[in-house]
XYZ file of C-alpha atoms in Angstrom:
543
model
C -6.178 -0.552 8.879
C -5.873 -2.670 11.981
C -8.655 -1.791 14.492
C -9.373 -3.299 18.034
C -10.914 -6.888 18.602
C -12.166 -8.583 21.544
C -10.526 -11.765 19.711
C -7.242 -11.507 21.616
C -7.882 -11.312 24.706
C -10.111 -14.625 24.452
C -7.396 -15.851 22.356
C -4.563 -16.131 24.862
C -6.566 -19.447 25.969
C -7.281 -20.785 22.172
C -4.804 -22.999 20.917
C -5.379 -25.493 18.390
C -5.955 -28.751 20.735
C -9.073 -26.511 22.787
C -10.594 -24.142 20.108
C -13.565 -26.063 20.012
C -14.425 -26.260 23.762
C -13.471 -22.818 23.979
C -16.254 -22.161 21.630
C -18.727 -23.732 23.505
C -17.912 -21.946 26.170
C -18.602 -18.843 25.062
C -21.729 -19.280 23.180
C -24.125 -19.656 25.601
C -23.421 -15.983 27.168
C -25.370 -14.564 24.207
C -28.181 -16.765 24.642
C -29.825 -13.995 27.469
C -29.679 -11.464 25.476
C -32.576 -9.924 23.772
C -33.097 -9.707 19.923
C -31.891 -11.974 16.979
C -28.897 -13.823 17.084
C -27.743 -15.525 14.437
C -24.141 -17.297 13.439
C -22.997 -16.397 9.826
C -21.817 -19.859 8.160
C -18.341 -18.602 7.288
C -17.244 -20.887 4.102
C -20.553 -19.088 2.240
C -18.395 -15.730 2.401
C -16.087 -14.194 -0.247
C -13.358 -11.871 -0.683
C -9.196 -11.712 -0.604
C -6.698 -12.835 1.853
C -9.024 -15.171 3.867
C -9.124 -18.995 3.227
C -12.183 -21.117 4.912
C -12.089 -24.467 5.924
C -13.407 -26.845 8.954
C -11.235 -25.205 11.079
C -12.935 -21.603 10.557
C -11.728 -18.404 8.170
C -7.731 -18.573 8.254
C -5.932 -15.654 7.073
C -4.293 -16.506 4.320
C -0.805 -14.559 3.289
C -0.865 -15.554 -0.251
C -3.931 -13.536 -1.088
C -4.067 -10.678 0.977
C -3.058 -6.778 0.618
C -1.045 -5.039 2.012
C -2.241 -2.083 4.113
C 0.280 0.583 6.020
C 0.334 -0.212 9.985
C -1.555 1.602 12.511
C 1.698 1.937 14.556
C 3.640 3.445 11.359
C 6.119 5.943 12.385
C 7.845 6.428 9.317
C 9.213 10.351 9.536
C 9.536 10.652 5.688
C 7.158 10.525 2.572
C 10.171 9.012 0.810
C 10.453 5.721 3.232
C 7.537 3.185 2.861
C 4.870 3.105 5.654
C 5.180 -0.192 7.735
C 2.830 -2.480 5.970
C 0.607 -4.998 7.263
C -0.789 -7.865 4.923
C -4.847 -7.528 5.230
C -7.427 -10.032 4.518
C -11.158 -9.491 4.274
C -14.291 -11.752 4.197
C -17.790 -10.458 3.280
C -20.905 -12.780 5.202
C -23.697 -13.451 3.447
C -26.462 -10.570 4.324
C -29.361 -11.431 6.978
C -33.045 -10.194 6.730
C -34.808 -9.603 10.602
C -38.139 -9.428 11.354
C -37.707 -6.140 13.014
C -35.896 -3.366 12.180
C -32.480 -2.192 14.276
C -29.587 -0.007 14.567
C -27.588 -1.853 17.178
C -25.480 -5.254 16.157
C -23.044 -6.765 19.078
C -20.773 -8.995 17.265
C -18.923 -11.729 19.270
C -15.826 -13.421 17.808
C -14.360 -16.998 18.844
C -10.429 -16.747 17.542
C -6.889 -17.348 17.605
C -5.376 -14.282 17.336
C -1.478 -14.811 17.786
C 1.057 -11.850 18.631
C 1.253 -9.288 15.678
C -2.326 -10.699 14.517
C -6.150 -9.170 14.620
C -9.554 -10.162 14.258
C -12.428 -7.551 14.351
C -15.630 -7.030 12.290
C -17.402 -4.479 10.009
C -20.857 -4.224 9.762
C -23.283 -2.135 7.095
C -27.348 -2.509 6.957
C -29.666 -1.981 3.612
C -31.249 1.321 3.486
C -34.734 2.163 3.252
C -33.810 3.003 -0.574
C -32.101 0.189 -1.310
C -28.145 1.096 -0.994
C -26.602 -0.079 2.026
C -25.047 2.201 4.408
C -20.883 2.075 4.946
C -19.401 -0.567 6.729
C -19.098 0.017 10.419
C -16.449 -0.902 12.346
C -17.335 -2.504 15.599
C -16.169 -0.986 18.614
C -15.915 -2.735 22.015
C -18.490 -5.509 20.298
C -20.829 -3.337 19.156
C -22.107 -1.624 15.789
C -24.305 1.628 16.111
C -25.686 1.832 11.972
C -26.823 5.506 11.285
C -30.367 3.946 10.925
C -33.209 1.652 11.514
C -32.445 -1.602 9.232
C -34.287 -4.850 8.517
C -31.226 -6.669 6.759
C -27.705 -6.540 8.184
C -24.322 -8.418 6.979
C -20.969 -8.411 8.573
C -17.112 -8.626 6.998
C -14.270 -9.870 9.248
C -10.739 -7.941 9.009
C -7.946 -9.886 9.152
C -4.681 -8.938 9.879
C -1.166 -10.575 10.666
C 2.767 -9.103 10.956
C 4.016 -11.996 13.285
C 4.505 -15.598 12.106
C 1.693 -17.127 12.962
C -1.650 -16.441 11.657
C -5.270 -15.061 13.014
C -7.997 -17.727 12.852
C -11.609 -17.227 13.324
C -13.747 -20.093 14.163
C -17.104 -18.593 14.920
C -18.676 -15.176 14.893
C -22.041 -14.484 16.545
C -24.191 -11.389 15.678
C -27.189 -10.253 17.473
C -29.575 -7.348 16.556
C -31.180 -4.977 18.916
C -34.756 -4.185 18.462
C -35.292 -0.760 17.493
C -37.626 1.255 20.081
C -40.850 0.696 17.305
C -40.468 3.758 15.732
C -40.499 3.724 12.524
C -37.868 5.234 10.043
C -38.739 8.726 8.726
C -40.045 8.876 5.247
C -37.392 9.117 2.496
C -36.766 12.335 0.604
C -34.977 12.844 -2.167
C -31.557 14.729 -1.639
C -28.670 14.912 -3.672
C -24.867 12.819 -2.420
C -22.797 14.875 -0.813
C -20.056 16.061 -3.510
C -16.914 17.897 -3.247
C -14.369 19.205 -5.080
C -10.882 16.982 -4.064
C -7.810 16.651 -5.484
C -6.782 13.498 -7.995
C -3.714 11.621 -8.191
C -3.548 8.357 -10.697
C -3.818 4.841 -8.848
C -1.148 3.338 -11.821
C -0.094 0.017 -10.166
C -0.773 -2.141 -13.045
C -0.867 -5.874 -11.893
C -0.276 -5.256 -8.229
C -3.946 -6.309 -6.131
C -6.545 -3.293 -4.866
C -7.596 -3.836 -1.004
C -10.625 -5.853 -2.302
C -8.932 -8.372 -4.460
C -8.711 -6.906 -7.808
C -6.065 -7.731 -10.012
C -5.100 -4.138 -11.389
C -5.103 -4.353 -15.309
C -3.912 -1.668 -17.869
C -6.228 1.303 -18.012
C -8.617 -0.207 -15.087
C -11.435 1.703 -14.237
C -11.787 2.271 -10.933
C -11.234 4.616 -8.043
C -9.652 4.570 -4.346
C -10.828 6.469 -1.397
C -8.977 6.586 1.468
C -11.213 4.441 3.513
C -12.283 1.162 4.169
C -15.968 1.819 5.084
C -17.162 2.353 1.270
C -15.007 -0.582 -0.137
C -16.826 -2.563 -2.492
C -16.038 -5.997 -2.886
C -14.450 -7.598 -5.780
C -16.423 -7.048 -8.893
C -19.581 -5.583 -6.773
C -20.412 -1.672 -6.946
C -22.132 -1.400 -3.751
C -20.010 1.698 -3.718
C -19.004 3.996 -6.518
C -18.393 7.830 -7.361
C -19.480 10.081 -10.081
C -15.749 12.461 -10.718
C -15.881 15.140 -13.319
C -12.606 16.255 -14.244
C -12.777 20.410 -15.500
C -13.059 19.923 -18.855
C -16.698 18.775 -18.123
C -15.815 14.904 -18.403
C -17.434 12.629 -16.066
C -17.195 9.136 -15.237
C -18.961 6.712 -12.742
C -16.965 4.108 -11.437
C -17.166 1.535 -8.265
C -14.939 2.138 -5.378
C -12.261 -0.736 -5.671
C -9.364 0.607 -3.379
C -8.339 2.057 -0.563
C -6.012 5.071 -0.265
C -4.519 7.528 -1.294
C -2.788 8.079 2.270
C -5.212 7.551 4.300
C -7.082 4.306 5.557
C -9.189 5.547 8.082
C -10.320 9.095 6.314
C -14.173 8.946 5.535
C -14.220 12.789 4.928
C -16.798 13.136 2.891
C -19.136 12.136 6.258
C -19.945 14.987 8.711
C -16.948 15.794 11.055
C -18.487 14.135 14.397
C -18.909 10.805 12.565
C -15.526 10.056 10.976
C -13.621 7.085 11.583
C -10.163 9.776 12.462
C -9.734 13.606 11.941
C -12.639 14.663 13.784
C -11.448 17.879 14.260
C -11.571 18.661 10.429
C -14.411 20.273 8.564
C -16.440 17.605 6.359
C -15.044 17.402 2.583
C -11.562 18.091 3.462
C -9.072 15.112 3.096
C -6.550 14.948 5.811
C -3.996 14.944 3.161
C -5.218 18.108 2.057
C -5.020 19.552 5.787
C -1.927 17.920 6.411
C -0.602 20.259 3.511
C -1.554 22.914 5.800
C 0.158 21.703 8.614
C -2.549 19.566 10.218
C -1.098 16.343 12.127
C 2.582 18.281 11.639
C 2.406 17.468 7.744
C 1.994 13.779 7.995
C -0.847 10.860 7.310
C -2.528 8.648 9.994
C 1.121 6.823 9.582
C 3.786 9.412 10.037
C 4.653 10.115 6.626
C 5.177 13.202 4.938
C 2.145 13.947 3.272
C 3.865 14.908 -0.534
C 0.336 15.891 -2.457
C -3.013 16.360 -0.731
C -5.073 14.164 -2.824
C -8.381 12.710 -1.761
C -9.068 10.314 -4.534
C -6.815 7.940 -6.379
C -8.617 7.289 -10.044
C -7.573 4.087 -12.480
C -5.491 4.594 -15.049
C -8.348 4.551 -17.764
C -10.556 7.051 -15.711
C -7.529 9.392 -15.450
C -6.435 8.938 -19.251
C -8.803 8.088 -21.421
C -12.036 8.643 -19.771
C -11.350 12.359 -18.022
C -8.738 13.064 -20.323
C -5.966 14.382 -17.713
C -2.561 14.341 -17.976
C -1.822 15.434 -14.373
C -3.035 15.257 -11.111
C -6.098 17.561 -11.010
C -8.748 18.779 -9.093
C -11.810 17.382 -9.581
C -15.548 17.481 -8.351
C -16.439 14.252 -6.865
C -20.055 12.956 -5.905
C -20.087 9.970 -3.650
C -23.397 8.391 -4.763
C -24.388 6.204 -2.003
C -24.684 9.171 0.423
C -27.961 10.595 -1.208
C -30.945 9.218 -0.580
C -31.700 10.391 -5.102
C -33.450 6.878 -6.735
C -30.112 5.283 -8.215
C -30.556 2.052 -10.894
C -28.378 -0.517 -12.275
C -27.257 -0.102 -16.066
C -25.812 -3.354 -17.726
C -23.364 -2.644 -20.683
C -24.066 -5.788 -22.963
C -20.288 -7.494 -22.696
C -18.280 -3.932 -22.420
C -16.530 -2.327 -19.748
C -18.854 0.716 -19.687
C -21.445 2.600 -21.680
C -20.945 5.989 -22.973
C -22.908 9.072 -21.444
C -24.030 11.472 -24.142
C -24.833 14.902 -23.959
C -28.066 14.799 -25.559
C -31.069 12.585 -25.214
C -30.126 11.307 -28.676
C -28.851 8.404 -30.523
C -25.151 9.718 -31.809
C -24.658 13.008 -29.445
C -21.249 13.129 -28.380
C -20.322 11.636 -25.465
C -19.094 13.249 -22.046
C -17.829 10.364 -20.337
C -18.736 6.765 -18.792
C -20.829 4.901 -16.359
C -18.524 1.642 -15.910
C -20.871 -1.773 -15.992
C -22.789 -2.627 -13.221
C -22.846 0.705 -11.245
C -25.824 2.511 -9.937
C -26.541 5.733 -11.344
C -28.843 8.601 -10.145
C -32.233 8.420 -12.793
C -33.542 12.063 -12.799
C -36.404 11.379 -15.471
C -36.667 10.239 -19.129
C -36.803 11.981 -22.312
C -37.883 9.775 -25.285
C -36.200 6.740 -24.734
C -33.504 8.005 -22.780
C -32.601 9.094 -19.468
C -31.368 11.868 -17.954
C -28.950 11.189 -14.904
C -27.561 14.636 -14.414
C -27.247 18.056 -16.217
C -26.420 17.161 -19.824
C -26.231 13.746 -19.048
C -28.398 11.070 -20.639
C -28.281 7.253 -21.146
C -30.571 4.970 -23.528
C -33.462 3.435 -21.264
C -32.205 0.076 -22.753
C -29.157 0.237 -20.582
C -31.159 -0.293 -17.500
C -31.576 -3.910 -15.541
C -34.972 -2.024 -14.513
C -35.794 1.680 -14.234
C -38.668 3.014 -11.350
C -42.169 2.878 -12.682
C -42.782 6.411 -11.302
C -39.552 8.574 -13.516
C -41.314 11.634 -14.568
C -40.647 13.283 -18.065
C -38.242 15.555 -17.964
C -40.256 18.264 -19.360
C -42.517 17.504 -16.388
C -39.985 16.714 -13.694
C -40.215 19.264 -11.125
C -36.926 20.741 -9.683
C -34.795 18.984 -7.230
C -35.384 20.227 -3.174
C -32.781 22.436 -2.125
C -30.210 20.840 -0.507
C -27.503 22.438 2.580
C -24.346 23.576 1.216
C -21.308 21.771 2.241
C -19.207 23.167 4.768
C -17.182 26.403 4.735
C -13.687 24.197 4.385
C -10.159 26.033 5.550
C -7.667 27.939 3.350
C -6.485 24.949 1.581
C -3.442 23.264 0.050
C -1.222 24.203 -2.687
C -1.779 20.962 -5.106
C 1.035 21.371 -6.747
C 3.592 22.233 -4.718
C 5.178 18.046 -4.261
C 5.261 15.519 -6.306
C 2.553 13.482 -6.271
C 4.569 9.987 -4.433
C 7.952 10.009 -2.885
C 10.717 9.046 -6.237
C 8.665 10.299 -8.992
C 8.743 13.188 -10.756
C 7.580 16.657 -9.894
C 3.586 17.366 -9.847
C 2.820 20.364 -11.926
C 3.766 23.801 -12.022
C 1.848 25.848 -9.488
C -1.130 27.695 -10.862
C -2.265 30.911 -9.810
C -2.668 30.423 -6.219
C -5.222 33.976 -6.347
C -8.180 31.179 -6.878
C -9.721 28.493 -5.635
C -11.567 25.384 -7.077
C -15.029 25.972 -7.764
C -18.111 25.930 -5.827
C -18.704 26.071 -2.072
C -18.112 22.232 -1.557
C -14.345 23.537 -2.556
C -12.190 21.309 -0.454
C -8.256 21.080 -1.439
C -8.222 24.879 -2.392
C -5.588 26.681 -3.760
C -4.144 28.954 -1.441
C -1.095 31.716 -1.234
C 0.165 30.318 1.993
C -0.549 27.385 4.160
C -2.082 28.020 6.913
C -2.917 25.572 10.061
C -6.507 23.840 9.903
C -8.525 24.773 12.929
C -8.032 22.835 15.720
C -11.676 22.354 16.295
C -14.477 23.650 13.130
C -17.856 23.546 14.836
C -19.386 19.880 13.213
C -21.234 20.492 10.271
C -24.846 19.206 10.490
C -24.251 15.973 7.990
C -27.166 17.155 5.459
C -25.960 16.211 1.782
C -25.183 18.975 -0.370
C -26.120 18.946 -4.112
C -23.212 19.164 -6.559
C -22.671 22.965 -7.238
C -23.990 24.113 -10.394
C -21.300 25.361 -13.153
C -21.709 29.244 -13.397
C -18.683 30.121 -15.909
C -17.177 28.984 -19.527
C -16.303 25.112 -19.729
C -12.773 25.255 -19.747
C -11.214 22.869 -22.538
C -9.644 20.018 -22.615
C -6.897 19.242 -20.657
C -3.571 19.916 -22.872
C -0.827 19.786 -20.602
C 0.698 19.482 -17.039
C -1.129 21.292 -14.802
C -4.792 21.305 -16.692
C -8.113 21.542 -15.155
C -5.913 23.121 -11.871
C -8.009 26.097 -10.845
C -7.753 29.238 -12.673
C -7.807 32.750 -11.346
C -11.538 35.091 -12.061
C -13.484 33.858 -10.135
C -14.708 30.998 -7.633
C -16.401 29.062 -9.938
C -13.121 28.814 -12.351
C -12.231 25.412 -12.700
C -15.768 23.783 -12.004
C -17.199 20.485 -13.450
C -19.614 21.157 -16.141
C -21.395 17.628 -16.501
C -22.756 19.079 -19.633
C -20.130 20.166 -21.522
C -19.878 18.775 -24.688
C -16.597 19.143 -25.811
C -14.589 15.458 -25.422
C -11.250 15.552 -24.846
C -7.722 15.016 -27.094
C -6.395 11.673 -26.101
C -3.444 12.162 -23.612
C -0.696 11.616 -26.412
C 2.114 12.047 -23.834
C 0.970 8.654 -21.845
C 1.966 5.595 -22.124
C 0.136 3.063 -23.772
C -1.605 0.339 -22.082
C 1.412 -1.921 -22.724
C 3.964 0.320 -21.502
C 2.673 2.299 -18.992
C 4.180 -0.215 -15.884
C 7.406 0.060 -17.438
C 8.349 3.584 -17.596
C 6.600 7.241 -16.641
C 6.297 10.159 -18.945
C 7.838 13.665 -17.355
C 5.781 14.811 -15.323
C 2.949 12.784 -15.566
C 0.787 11.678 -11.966
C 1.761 8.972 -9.903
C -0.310 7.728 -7.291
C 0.199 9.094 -3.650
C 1.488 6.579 -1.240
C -1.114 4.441 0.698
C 0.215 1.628 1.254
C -1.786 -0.906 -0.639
C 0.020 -2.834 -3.703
């Protein structure tokens, strides 16, 4: 997770006696430059691993997570990836006058040997959502569009004994050229079909902060740019296991593998593995032979999963007793009206499959998340294809949701990428010491849907060294063309199936709930010992 800062090489002449004239000094070199320039006041931020005081934002060892080192050259899955402890601090947000797409970020610190400083930086969206956070490179922040409210997060890392220290941090905004941002239309996240390992980890800390409890619901991805913040949903997912069960839950992690892997963005703007069709996990190549078979760190990539889900989203919510593939929609990349639901003291509220009071349910939305709001019927509303939730649930629902009866069809969206012959899921286990992933199914299929990204296939077969970049529309979720397949009853359910390429696919509107998971451990248990062959999370590095 460590990235490049202009910190160090101003830091060589920061010690503790001249910080502050050191400061001064470098100040006044933004003052020439055009656009707004302001100087986030650093003790109003938040997050993990990052103490503020007079002094500036000290990285602070006690609190902060541990995150597998760039450098990494670990030759085997079954040796841990060199971690470095993390910290991150999210800045309050800042509103301009005019809108930009261009933030140069200046940093006054003490970055000692085996230490970094650097800066992330998102912007609110014409609808509302922000975009991901962006790391800065050389100083500056290119935002995939015209903003009028920016914020900034500082990364803080440390392996040596002595720790980074940032005492000021200047941003400026570039004026956009005047033009102003096309109109919004409504298009569908991008969603694709991954694999799933379970996060586990009960009481060990997520990259954000969060104190991992028995069956938490949550997920990981394995990168930092759509990393909510403790407690904050700014970023969450919509993962519907085969048997039709869904669940919406905030990104709260980062992993599995992969720190740097934002594949669900179009190939020419991820953070690494440019050379990979958008939708496929690197993991997933790597399976293939991509990168020789290892993650950004030199490990052994054992499983190719994309997603890491929370204990109570991979038990009780999805009902799966294995790692699986799923379909996953990663809701802050459409531009579809989304809308906060509050859940009245619980952890989550219940999506039926009816616009009724008592229809069964089909999974969860988890408190605070924003979910897509399609239209009403009666006093409910529909949020995808059998999916409906009271109207009460809402902090505040658009004055302009149609009736469902009246709502006209959603605009065609592109299709997702064509991805390469893909993975076999189960052919490792899903972390290096635990028991063996599944039994194979029949590799003659793949998962469902032409978002399909961690196929099935007979044979690996090397990922192309260079897929022509996919134009970065977002596709729609593919629509479920064959039988819901039941419940998941044993290792290896909701893998694909062979008949057909749609075998295997999410059906949001199924309506049959699943059998509790009777071989898992229960919530008091389950960090204490591992049924056979259940799913353990894939190593990424965070504890």
């Amino acid at each position: 997770m460590r990235s490049i800062t202009r910190a160090g090489l101003r830091a060589i002449g920061l010690l503790a006696a001249t910080g502050a004239l050191c400061a001064a000094a470098t100040v006044p070199a933004m003052a020439d430059e055009p656009g707004t320039t302001w100087q986030p006041e650093l003790s109003e931020g938040s997050g993990n691993g990052v103490v503020v005081s007079p002094d500036g934002a000290r990285f602070d060892r006690s609190t902060a997570f541990g995150a597998p080192a760039d450098e990494g050259a670990t030759e085997s899955s079954a040796d841990p990836a060199e971690v470095v402890p993390t910290g991150l601090l999210t800045l309050a947000p800042r509103t301009l006058d005019t809108p930009t797409r261009e933030i140069d970020s200046r940093l006054v610190a003490d970055t000692p040997p085996g230490s970094t400083a650097s800066v992330d930086v998102r912007g609110k969206r014409a609808g509302g959502g922000w975009t991901e956070w962006i790391p800065a490179q050389d100083s500056r922040t290119e935002l995939p569009e015209a903003v009028t409210e920016v914020q900034g997060r500082l990364i803080l890392t440390a392996t040596g004994a002595a720790d980074p220290t940032v005492r000021e941090l200047t941003l400026t905004a570039t004026p956009g050229s005047g033009a102003e941002s096309e109109p919004v239309t409504e298009a569908a996240p991008r969603s694709y079909s991954v694999f799933a390992t379970r996060e586990g980890l009960v009481g060990g800390t997520t990259a954000n902060g969060h104190k991992i409890v028995n069956r938490d619901r949550f997920v990981a991805l394995p990168s930092r740019r759509a990393l909510s913040a403790n407690g904050k949903t700014d970023y969450s997912v919509k993962v519907c296991a085969p048997n039709g069960r869904c669940a919406i839950a905030p990104v709260w992690d980062i992993g599995p593998w992969n720190t740097k892997d934002d594949y669900w963005n179009p190939s020419n703007q991820r953070e690494m593995w440019k050379d990979l069709p958008q939708g496929v996990p690197q993991a997933a190549a790597a399976r293939n032979g991509h990168n020789g078979g290892k993650d950004q760190f030199g490990r052994r990539v054992a499983n190719p999963a994309g997603i890491d889900l929370g204990d109570g989203i991979f038990w009780d919510v999805l009902g799966l007793k294995d790692n699986s593939q799923v379909q996953v929609d990663y809701l802050w990349t459409g531009s579809q009206r989304l809308s906060a639901i509050r859940t009245e003291g619980t952890p989550d509220i219940p999506i039926l499959a009816r616009p009724e009071a008592g229809a069964e349910s089909v999974g969860i939305a988890v408190d605070a998340t924003e979910v897509p709001v399609q239209c009403t019927s009666g006093a409910f509303v529909r949020i995808g294809d059998g999916q409906y939730l009271p109207a009460t649930a809402f902090t505040g629902l658009p004055g302009d949701v149609p009736a469902c009866d009246a709502a006209a069809p959603s605009a065609p969206t592109a299709p997702s990428p064509a991805a390469p012959t893909a993975p076999d899921a189960s052919a490792a286990p899903s972390a290096p010491g635990t028991p063996a992933a599944p039994p194979a199914p029949d590799t003659s299929a793949a998962p469902a849907g032409p978002d399909a990204s961690a196929a099935v296939g007979s044979s690996p077969a090397p990922v192309p060294a260079a897929p022509t970049a996919p134009s970065g529309a977002a596709p729609s979720a593919p629509a479920p063309s064959s039988p819901t397949p039941s419940a998941a009853t044993g290792p290896g359910a909701g893998a694909p199936t062979a008949g057909g390429a749609t075998a295997g696919t999410p059906s949001p509107g199924s309506t049959a709930a699943p059998t509790p998971a009777a071989e898992a451990p229960d919530g008091d248990s389950q960090a204490a010992r591992v049924s056979p062959g259940s799913a353990q999370r894939a190593p990424s590095g965070t504890s």
